Tab-separated table of C-alpha atoms and ligand atoms in Angstrom:
chain	number	residue	atom	x	y	z
A	1	UNK	CA	-46.527	19.174	-4.050
A	2	UNK	CA	-43.482	17.147	-5.060
A	3	UNK	CA	-40.532	17.382	-2.643
A	4	UNK	CA	-42.688	19.182	-0.054
A	5	UNK	CA	-45.807	17.173	0.825
A	6	UNK	CA	-43.926	13.880	1.197
A	7	UNK	CA	-41.727	15.564	3.822
A	8	UNK	CA	-44.812	16.610	5.816
A	9	UNK	CA	-46.589	13.272	5.737
A	10	UNK	CA	-48.405	12.588	9.006
A	11	UNK	CA	-48.192	8.766	8.900
A	12	UNK	CA	-44.461	8.914	8.241
A	13	UNK	CA	-44.043	11.452	11.051
A	14	UNK	CA	-45.817	9.091	13.467
A	15	UNK	CA	-43.597	6.218	12.336
A	16	UNK	CA	-40.466	8.308	12.802
A	17	UNK	CA	-41.654	9.509	16.217
A	18	UNK	CA	-42.079	5.858	17.266
A	19	UNK	CA	-38.584	5.038	16.003
A	20	UNK	CA	-37.081	7.957	17.916
A	21	UNK	CA	-38.910	6.950	21.117
A	22	UNK	CA	-37.655	3.362	20.752
A	23	UNK	CA	-34.040	4.292	20.091
A	24	UNK	CA	-33.675	7.158	22.593
A	25	UNK	CA	-32.107	5.694	25.714
A	26	UNK	CA	-34.420	6.504	28.629
A	27	UNK	CA	-31.427	6.584	30.978
A	28	UNK	CA	-29.952	9.688	29.367
A	29	UNK	CA	-30.833	13.094	27.906
A	30	UNK	CA	-30.022	14.278	24.403
A	31	UNK	CA	-29.370	17.969	23.698
A	32	UNK	CA	-29.189	18.798	20.006
A	33	UNK	CA	-28.450	22.289	18.742
A	34	UNK	CA	-30.266	23.228	15.572
A	35	UNK	CA	-27.826	25.716	14.122
A	36	UNK	CA	-30.267	27.353	11.698
A	37	UNK	CA	-33.217	29.552	12.497
A	38	UNK	CA	-34.988	27.727	9.648
A	39	UNK	CA	-34.850	24.547	11.735
A	40	UNK	CA	-36.109	26.385	14.827
A	41	UNK	CA	-39.103	27.620	12.840
A	42	UNK	CA	-39.779	24.144	11.391
A	43	UNK	CA	-39.679	22.645	14.907
A	44	UNK	CA	-42.240	25.158	16.203
A	45	UNK	CA	-44.393	25.441	13.112
A	46	UNK	CA	-44.938	21.703	12.824
A	47	UNK	CA	-44.876	20.839	16.520
A	48	UNK	CA	-41.818	18.601	16.166
A	49	UNK	CA	-40.870	19.074	19.829
A	50	UNK	CA	-44.249	17.587	20.802
A	51	UNK	CA	-43.356	14.413	18.898
A	52	UNK	CA	-40.084	13.944	20.759
A	53	UNK	CA	-39.607	11.898	23.932
A	54	UNK	CA	-39.130	14.017	27.063
A	55	UNK	CA	-35.381	13.377	27.090
A	56	UNK	CA	-34.732	14.840	23.598
A	57	UNK	CA	-34.149	18.587	23.830
A	58	UNK	CA	-33.590	21.207	21.147
A	59	UNK	CA	-31.031	23.939	21.812
A	60	UNK	CA	-31.581	26.925	19.520
A	61	UNK	CA	-28.422	28.112	17.799
A	62	UNK	CA	-27.107	31.320	16.241
A	63	UNK	CA	-28.107	30.522	12.653
A	64	UNK	CA	-30.100	33.647	11.973
A	65	UNK	CA	-27.959	36.101	9.993
A	66	UNK	CA	-30.056	39.116	10.923
A	67	UNK	CA	-29.889	38.169	14.616
A	68	UNK	CA	-26.130	37.681	14.820
A	69	UNK	CA	-25.266	40.998	13.199
A	70	UNK	CA	-23.924	43.145	16.050
A	71	UNK	CA	-25.658	46.445	16.783
A	72	UNK	CA	-22.502	48.334	15.806
A	73	UNK	CA	-22.734	47.196	12.169
A	74	UNK	CA	-26.412	48.156	12.018
A	75	UNK	CA	-25.583	51.576	13.469
A	76	UNK	CA	-22.896	51.914	10.775
A	77	UNK	CA	-25.490	51.178	8.071
A	78	UNK	CA	-27.811	53.844	9.489
A	79	UNK	CA	-24.870	56.258	9.461
A	80	UNK	CA	-24.063	55.444	5.834
A	81	UNK	CA	-27.600	56.418	4.856
A	82	UNK	CA	-27.929	59.434	7.131
A	83	UNK	CA	-24.472	61.001	7.153
A	84	UNK	CA	-23.110	59.985	3.776
A	85	UNK	CA	-26.428	60.343	1.984
A	86	UNK	CA	-26.166	57.071	0.085
A	87	UNK	CA	-29.137	55.068	-1.153
A	88	UNK	CA	-28.903	52.105	1.225
A	89	UNK	CA	-30.397	48.875	-0.122
A	90	UNK	CA	-31.116	45.907	2.114
A	91	UNK	CA	-33.254	42.819	2.565
A	92	UNK	CA	-36.591	43.288	4.332
A	93	UNK	CA	-35.715	41.538	7.603
A	94	UNK	CA	-33.057	44.136	8.404
A	95	UNK	CA	-35.430	47.087	8.221
A	96	UNK	CA	-37.006	46.716	11.670
A	97	UNK	CA	-34.053	45.483	13.714
A	98	UNK	CA	-33.483	47.905	16.596
A	99	UNK	CA	-30.047	49.503	16.742
A	100	UNK	CA	-28.676	51.710	19.476
A	101	UNK	CA	-31.482	53.686	21.103
A	102	UNK	CA	-33.915	51.390	19.211
A	103	UNK	CA	-33.071	53.292	16.027
A	104	UNK	CA	-33.797	50.992	13.085
A	105	UNK	CA	-33.384	51.454	9.359
A	106	UNK	CA	-37.128	51.941	9.018
A	107	UNK	CA	-37.038	54.766	11.572
A	108	UNK	CA	-34.123	56.369	9.736
A	109	UNK	CA	-36.123	56.033	6.514
A	110	UNK	CA	-39.142	57.692	8.164
A	111	UNK	CA	-36.813	60.538	9.147
A	112	UNK	CA	-35.798	61.053	5.511
A	113	UNK	CA	-32.870	58.695	4.851
A	114	UNK	CA	-33.045	56.996	1.445
A	115	UNK	CA	-33.242	53.342	2.484
A	116	UNK	CA	-34.812	50.838	0.113
A	117	UNK	CA	-35.861	47.246	0.598
A	118	UNK	CA	-34.680	44.915	-2.160
A	119	UNK	CA	-35.289	41.271	-2.953
A	120	UNK	CA	-31.918	40.614	-4.565
A	121	UNK	CA	-28.527	42.112	-5.233
A	122	UNK	CA	-29.669	42.616	-8.829
A	123	UNK	CA	-32.347	45.041	-7.580
A	124	UNK	CA	-29.605	47.066	-5.877
A	125	UNK	CA	-27.539	47.101	-9.077
A	126	UNK	CA	-30.566	48.361	-11.013
A	127	UNK	CA	-31.045	51.165	-8.496
A	128	UNK	CA	-27.381	52.137	-9.041
A	129	UNK	CA	-27.832	52.140	-12.824
A	130	UNK	CA	-31.035	54.196	-12.538
A	131	UNK	CA	-29.436	56.768	-10.207
A	132	UNK	CA	-26.021	57.573	-11.688
A	133	UNK	CA	-25.680	60.773	-9.653
A	134	UNK	CA	-26.182	58.961	-6.312
A	135	UNK	CA	-23.999	56.521	-4.396
A	136	UNK	CA	-25.763	53.207	-3.795
A	137	UNK	CA	-24.672	50.812	-1.026
A	138	UNK	CA	-25.950	47.250	-0.711
A	139	UNK	CA	-26.061	46.241	2.977
A	140	UNK	CA	-24.997	42.599	2.562
A	141	UNK	CA	-25.752	40.185	5.382
A	142	UNK	CA	-26.102	36.444	5.549
A	143	UNK	CA	-24.332	33.128	5.813
A	144	UNK	CA	-22.658	31.259	2.961
A	145	UNK	CA	-26.024	30.902	1.186
A	146	UNK	CA	-26.155	34.579	0.261
A	147	UNK	CA	-22.487	35.181	-0.506
A	148	UNK	CA	-22.646	34.065	-4.184
A	149	UNK	CA	-25.266	36.715	-5.145
A	150	UNK	CA	-23.162	39.384	-3.444
A	151	UNK	CA	-20.064	38.230	-5.339
A	152	UNK	CA	-22.027	38.239	-8.606
A	153	UNK	CA	-23.232	41.813	-8.012
A	154	UNK	CA	-19.687	43.040	-7.354
A	155	UNK	CA	-18.362	41.304	-10.461
A	156	UNK	CA	-21.205	42.708	-12.578
A	157	UNK	CA	-20.638	46.226	-11.224
A	158	UNK	CA	-16.963	45.974	-12.123
A	159	UNK	CA	-17.677	44.592	-15.583
A	160	UNK	CA	-20.168	47.389	-16.246
A	161	UNK	CA	-17.834	50.063	-14.879
A	162	UNK	CA	-20.430	51.204	-12.331
A	163	UNK	CA	-18.716	53.801	-10.152
A	164	UNK	CA	-21.647	54.501	-7.825
A	165	UNK	CA	-22.183	50.998	-6.390
A	166	UNK	CA	-20.585	49.517	-3.284
A	167	UNK	CA	-21.265	46.690	-0.823
A	168	UNK	CA	-21.202	46.922	2.990
A	169	UNK	CA	-20.111	43.336	3.524
A	170	UNK	CA	-21.287	41.493	6.647
A	171	UNK	CA	-21.254	37.897	5.444
A	172	UNK	CA	-20.504	35.346	8.162
A	173	UNK	CA	-19.420	31.705	8.110
A	174	UNK	CA	-20.981	28.796	9.975
A	175	UNK	CA	-18.147	26.290	10.661
A	176	UNK	CA	-16.134	28.820	12.691
A	177	UNK	CA	-19.206	29.643	14.782
A	178	UNK	CA	-19.788	25.966	15.638
A	179	UNK	CA	-16.215	25.629	16.912
A	180	UNK	CA	-16.508	28.894	18.840
A	181	UNK	CA	-19.689	27.732	20.586
A	182	UNK	CA	-18.108	24.432	21.593
A	183	UNK	CA	-15.009	26.239	22.901
A	184	UNK	CA	-17.086	28.550	25.105
A	185	UNK	CA	-17.282	27.995	28.881
A	186	UNK	CA	-21.077	27.692	28.502
A	187	UNK	CA	-20.669	24.254	26.942
A	188	UNK	CA	-17.571	23.090	28.816
A	189	UNK	CA	-18.036	20.071	31.113
A	190	UNK	CA	-19.840	21.351	34.210
A	191	UNK	CA	-20.977	24.490	32.322
A	192	UNK	CA	-24.573	25.714	32.312
A	193	UNK	CA	-25.510	24.162	28.953
A	194	UNK	CA	-24.863	21.053	26.929
A	195	UNK	CA	-24.733	19.996	23.282
A	196	UNK	CA	-24.605	16.337	22.220
A	197	UNK	CA	-24.801	16.998	18.487
A	198	UNK	CA	-25.844	19.417	15.773
A	199	UNK	CA	-28.576	19.598	13.191
A	200	UNK	CA	-26.253	21.098	10.586
A	201	UNK	CA	-27.099	23.945	8.221
A	202	UNK	CA	-28.985	22.931	5.101
A	203	UNK	CA	-29.091	25.797	2.597
A	204	UNK	CA	-25.591	26.861	3.642
A	205	UNK	CA	-24.383	23.315	3.023
A	206	UNK	CA	-25.881	23.367	-0.471
A	207	UNK	CA	-23.147	25.912	-1.226
A	208	UNK	CA	-20.233	24.797	0.973
A	209	UNK	CA	-21.035	21.072	1.179
A	210	UNK	CA	-20.920	18.904	4.303
A	211	UNK	CA	-17.118	18.589	4.338
A	212	UNK	CA	-16.386	21.838	6.291
A	213	UNK	CA	-18.111	20.398	9.401
A	214	UNK	CA	-15.896	17.325	9.541
A	215	UNK	CA	-13.147	19.151	11.445
A	216	UNK	CA	-15.512	20.219	14.260
A	217	UNK	CA	-17.110	16.752	14.459
A	218	UNK	CA	-13.667	15.171	14.843
A	219	UNK	CA	-12.111	17.768	17.137
A	220	UNK	CA	-15.014	18.111	19.552
A	221	UNK	CA	-16.385	14.578	19.230
A	222	UNK	CA	-19.854	15.907	18.369
A	223	UNK	CA	-21.996	14.369	15.619
A	224	UNK	CA	-23.382	16.647	12.920
A	225	UNK	CA	-26.290	15.718	10.656
A	226	UNK	CA	-26.953	18.080	7.750
A	227	UNK	CA	-30.733	18.434	7.957
A	228	UNK	CA	-33.362	19.735	5.548
A	229	UNK	CA	-35.985	22.227	6.694
A	230	UNK	CA	-39.118	20.094	6.394
A	231	UNK	CA	-40.497	18.407	9.545
A	232	UNK	CA	-39.625	14.885	8.440
A	233	UNK	CA	-36.101	16.064	7.593
A	234	UNK	CA	-35.716	17.330	11.143
A	235	UNK	CA	-37.140	14.143	12.672
A	236	UNK	CA	-35.024	11.816	10.518
A	237	UNK	CA	-31.958	13.890	11.429
A	238	UNK	CA	-32.758	13.613	15.135
A	239	UNK	CA	-32.971	9.842	14.746
A	240	UNK	CA	-29.584	9.818	12.975
A	241	UNK	CA	-28.070	11.935	15.778
A	242	UNK	CA	-29.502	9.634	18.468
A	243	UNK	CA	-27.998	6.615	16.720
A	244	UNK	CA	-24.582	8.303	16.548
A	245	UNK	CA	-24.691	9.260	20.213
A	246	UNK	CA	-25.810	5.772	21.252
A	247	UNK	CA	-23.046	4.174	19.218
A	248	UNK	CA	-20.372	6.636	20.402
A	249	UNK	CA	-19.824	7.995	16.885
A	250	UNK	CA	-19.091	11.633	16.033
A	251	UNK	CA	-19.381	11.924	12.258
A	252	UNK	CA	-20.851	14.259	9.699
A	253	UNK	CA	-23.857	12.597	8.089
A	254	UNK	CA	-26.045	14.070	5.401
A	255	UNK	CA	-29.809	13.680	5.683
A	256	UNK	CA	-30.445	16.393	3.072
A	257	UNK	CA	-29.028	14.369	0.182
A	258	UNK	CA	-31.582	15.722	-2.298
A	259	UNK	CA	-29.741	19.064	-2.157
A	260	UNK	CA	-26.396	18.752	-0.354
A	261	UNK	CA	-23.244	16.927	-1.444
A	262	UNK	CA	-19.974	16.560	0.437
A	263	UNK	CA	-18.212	19.147	-1.725
A	264	UNK	CA	-21.107	21.521	-2.325
A	265	UNK	CA	-21.423	23.894	-5.251
A	266	UNK	CA	-17.834	24.363	-6.345
A	267	UNK	CA	-18.699	26.880	-9.041
A	268	UNK	CA	-20.334	29.132	-6.440
A	269	UNK	CA	-17.416	28.624	-4.058
A	270	UNK	CA	-14.919	29.677	-6.761
A	271	UNK	CA	-16.987	32.754	-7.558
A	272	UNK	CA	-17.083	33.795	-3.897
A	273	UNK	CA	-13.380	33.091	-3.473
A	274	UNK	CA	-12.560	35.363	-6.397
A	275	UNK	CA	-14.307	38.357	-4.819
A	276	UNK	CA	-14.294	37.804	-1.041
A	277	UNK	CA	-11.630	36.761	1.475
A	278	UNK	CA	-11.530	35.697	5.110
A	279	UNK	CA	-11.491	38.357	7.836
A	280	UNK	CA	-9.168	37.661	10.781
A	281	UNK	CA	-12.053	38.153	13.165
A	282	UNK	CA	-15.631	39.422	13.210
A	283	UNK	CA	-18.000	40.239	16.014
A	284	UNK	CA	-21.217	38.206	16.293
A	285	UNK	CA	-24.078	39.261	18.532
A	286	UNK	CA	-24.006	36.869	21.463
A	287	UNK	CA	-20.764	35.124	20.512
A	288	UNK	CA	-18.393	38.105	20.579
A	289	UNK	CA	-15.317	38.194	18.324
A	290	UNK	CA	-15.057	34.946	16.358
A	291	UNK	CA	-11.792	34.310	14.452
A	292	UNK	CA	-12.033	33.404	10.741
A	293	UNK	CA	-15.804	33.711	10.811
A	294	UNK	CA	-16.597	36.353	8.186
A	295	UNK	CA	-15.723	37.609	4.737
A	296	UNK	CA	-14.547	40.938	3.361
A	297	UNK	CA	-14.050	42.252	-0.163
A	298	UNK	CA	-10.688	41.499	-1.778
A	299	UNK	CA	-8.283	44.311	-2.781
A	300	UNK	CA	-8.980	43.645	-6.456
A	301	UNK	CA	-12.544	44.843	-5.860
A	302	UNK	CA	-11.722	47.581	-3.301
A	303	UNK	CA	-13.616	50.207	-5.339
A	304	UNK	CA	-16.826	48.349	-4.474
A	305	UNK	CA	-16.114	48.095	-0.738
A	306	UNK	CA	-18.284	50.531	1.236
A	307	UNK	CA	-16.020	50.148	4.283
A	308	UNK	CA	-13.114	51.596	2.294
A	309	UNK	CA	-15.146	54.173	0.408
A	310	UNK	CA	-17.000	55.701	3.377
A	311	UNK	CA	-15.518	56.373	6.805
A	312	UNK	CA	-17.921	55.639	9.642
A	313	UNK	CA	-17.461	57.210	13.060
A	314	UNK	CA	-16.416	55.506	16.280
A	315	UNK	CA	-19.465	55.166	18.437
A	316	UNK	CA	-20.763	53.448	21.542
A	317	UNK	CA	-23.336	50.955	20.300
A	318	UNK	CA	-25.742	49.345	22.749
A	319	UNK	CA	-28.259	46.490	22.780
A	320	UNK	CA	-31.687	47.214	24.211
A	321	UNK	CA	-31.328	46.769	27.980
A	322	UNK	CA	-32.761	43.457	29.239
A	323	UNK	CA	-32.950	41.930	25.745
A	324	UNK	CA	-31.624	38.384	26.080
A	325	UNK	CA	-30.878	37.932	22.361
A	326	UNK	CA	-27.145	37.394	23.003
A	327	UNK	CA	-27.836	34.514	25.440
A	328	UNK	CA	-30.584	33.105	23.186
A	329	UNK	CA	-28.149	33.076	20.253
A	330	UNK	CA	-25.537	31.261	22.352
A	331	UNK	CA	-28.108	28.590	23.158
A	332	UNK	CA	-27.922	29.154	26.918
A	333	UNK	CA	-31.360	30.779	27.284
A	334	UNK	CA	-34.748	30.257	25.649
A	335	UNK	CA	-36.806	33.225	24.438
A	336	UNK	CA	-39.244	32.583	27.282
A	337	UNK	CA	-36.411	33.153	29.786
A	338	UNK	CA	-36.449	36.797	28.651
A	339	UNK	CA	-38.710	38.883	30.836
A	340	UNK	CA	-39.598	41.097	27.871
A	341	UNK	CA	-40.867	38.194	25.744
A	342	UNK	CA	-44.506	38.631	24.795
A	343	UNK	CA	-44.963	41.527	27.192
A	344	UNK	CA	-42.831	44.488	26.130
A	345	UNK	CA	-41.326	42.664	23.138
A	346	UNK	CA	-43.590	41.400	20.349
A	347	UNK	CA	-43.220	41.367	16.554
A	348	UNK	CA	-45.136	44.673	16.452
A	349	UNK	CA	-42.811	46.218	18.998
A	350	UNK	CA	-39.522	44.302	18.766
A	351	UNK	CA	-36.770	44.954	21.275
A	352	UNK	CA	-34.241	42.679	19.617
A	353	UNK	CA	-33.368	41.113	16.290
A	354	UNK	CA	-34.507	37.653	17.436
A	355	UNK	CA	-38.130	38.899	17.485
A	356	UNK	CA	-37.884	40.628	14.086
A	357	UNK	CA	-36.245	38.133	11.823
A	358	UNK	CA	-38.195	35.409	10.049
A	359	UNK	CA	-35.445	33.083	11.311
A	360	UNK	CA	-35.275	34.438	14.870
A	361	UNK	CA	-35.933	32.105	17.815
A	362	UNK	CA	-38.139	34.641	19.639
A	363	UNK	CA	-40.218	35.130	16.477
A	364	UNK	CA	-40.618	31.331	16.214
A	365	UNK	CA	-41.820	31.045	19.823
A	366	UNK	CA	-44.231	33.916	19.284
A	367	UNK	CA	-45.490	33.129	15.776
A	368	UNK	CA	-46.557	29.582	16.444
A	369	UNK	CA	-48.262	30.447	19.695
A	370	UNK	CA	-46.834	27.618	21.739
A	371	UNK	CA	-45.116	29.825	24.290
A	372	UNK	CA	-47.315	32.931	24.095
A	373	UNK	CA	-48.476	34.357	27.388
A	374	UNK	CA	-52.205	33.775	27.879
A	375	UNK	CA	-54.173	36.957	27.194
A	376	UNK	CA	-55.779	38.502	30.239
A	377	UNK	CA	-59.554	38.561	30.164
A	378	UNK	CA	-60.977	42.039	29.590
B	1	SF4	FE1	-34.720	40.200	22.900
B	1	SF4	FE2	-37.375	40.318	22.586
B	1	SF4	FE3	-36.169	38.008	22.335
B	1	SF4	FE4	-36.341	39.164	24.721
B	1	SF4	S1	-38.048	38.395	23.501
B	1	SF4	S2	-34.559	38.171	23.822
B	1	SF4	S3	-36.194	41.324	24.168
B	1	SF4	S4	-35.870	39.795	21.014
């Protein structure tokens, strides 16, 4: 298949693996954070780690939008459906994420709340049109990749004069998170963890371009390579990072040139900017409050803002005890450091978002079997 099979070519992978082994300096270690869960899954699915020399390590980052959503916002969504009686529409991955007391959207749905899985914001708009006597809320999550469809839905609702449609906006931004991670004591000199460079977001960068990462690369002296999601993309990007580290460079380079440009999709950016604006601060699971890291709906579209239309109660939200998702998302622990991994917590019985989401690190470790606990003989 064009643009897929050539990026999974075995002979090329072997050649790249040789190149990486030759250029990696045996006298040092390299720790590269793959920001996106898509990269984590590519690394495990295709066995990329097995092709790396022993001194090249992957640090899994927070780039899973379902995983970084704090429990409080999930609890709020459950409350919107249960207390306010709205039709709550959301993407499939959110349905099984455990909230406080392991209450998920799918459990709330089983108890009678009207919660519907949708594939796009347009599905949610259709539900609003088809149910004029009901309030419909789209539970919007995601990085910059999914902000344009949310902005489009809000603009369409306004143009159509839909009065029963609103968005619960939880969109988060990647560049601020990268800076926040590098500012944390975890990655300070002498701290428990280390990052020598980043495999930068790919789909996100198709929208925002590679330019937004230049500030972090300069300020923190950490190279960033925008990397595609195929195995050869990841390997080529690792080679580019190794070269930068060896040469003492800290630049933003773009491996994913077939999709990403320096300035990104400016039409999509303008659309988003018209509808959404920066929040002062937003809480991320694992990272805590991150300044300038999320978007909210502008005043001009306030009628479509679920946070302004529906008051949610103050509540004490809690992670599942012993779930290490926050530390996994910060890159300071691996899923296998969690004592619940593969024992109490599995995809059939998830204790945290990282085991539910198709981009979660725990799901990657589990799905591709490389870190699964051996089954006990009957
Ligand atoms: Fe949380 Fe389960 Fe991952 Fe442990 S294995 S960190 S409980 S999601």
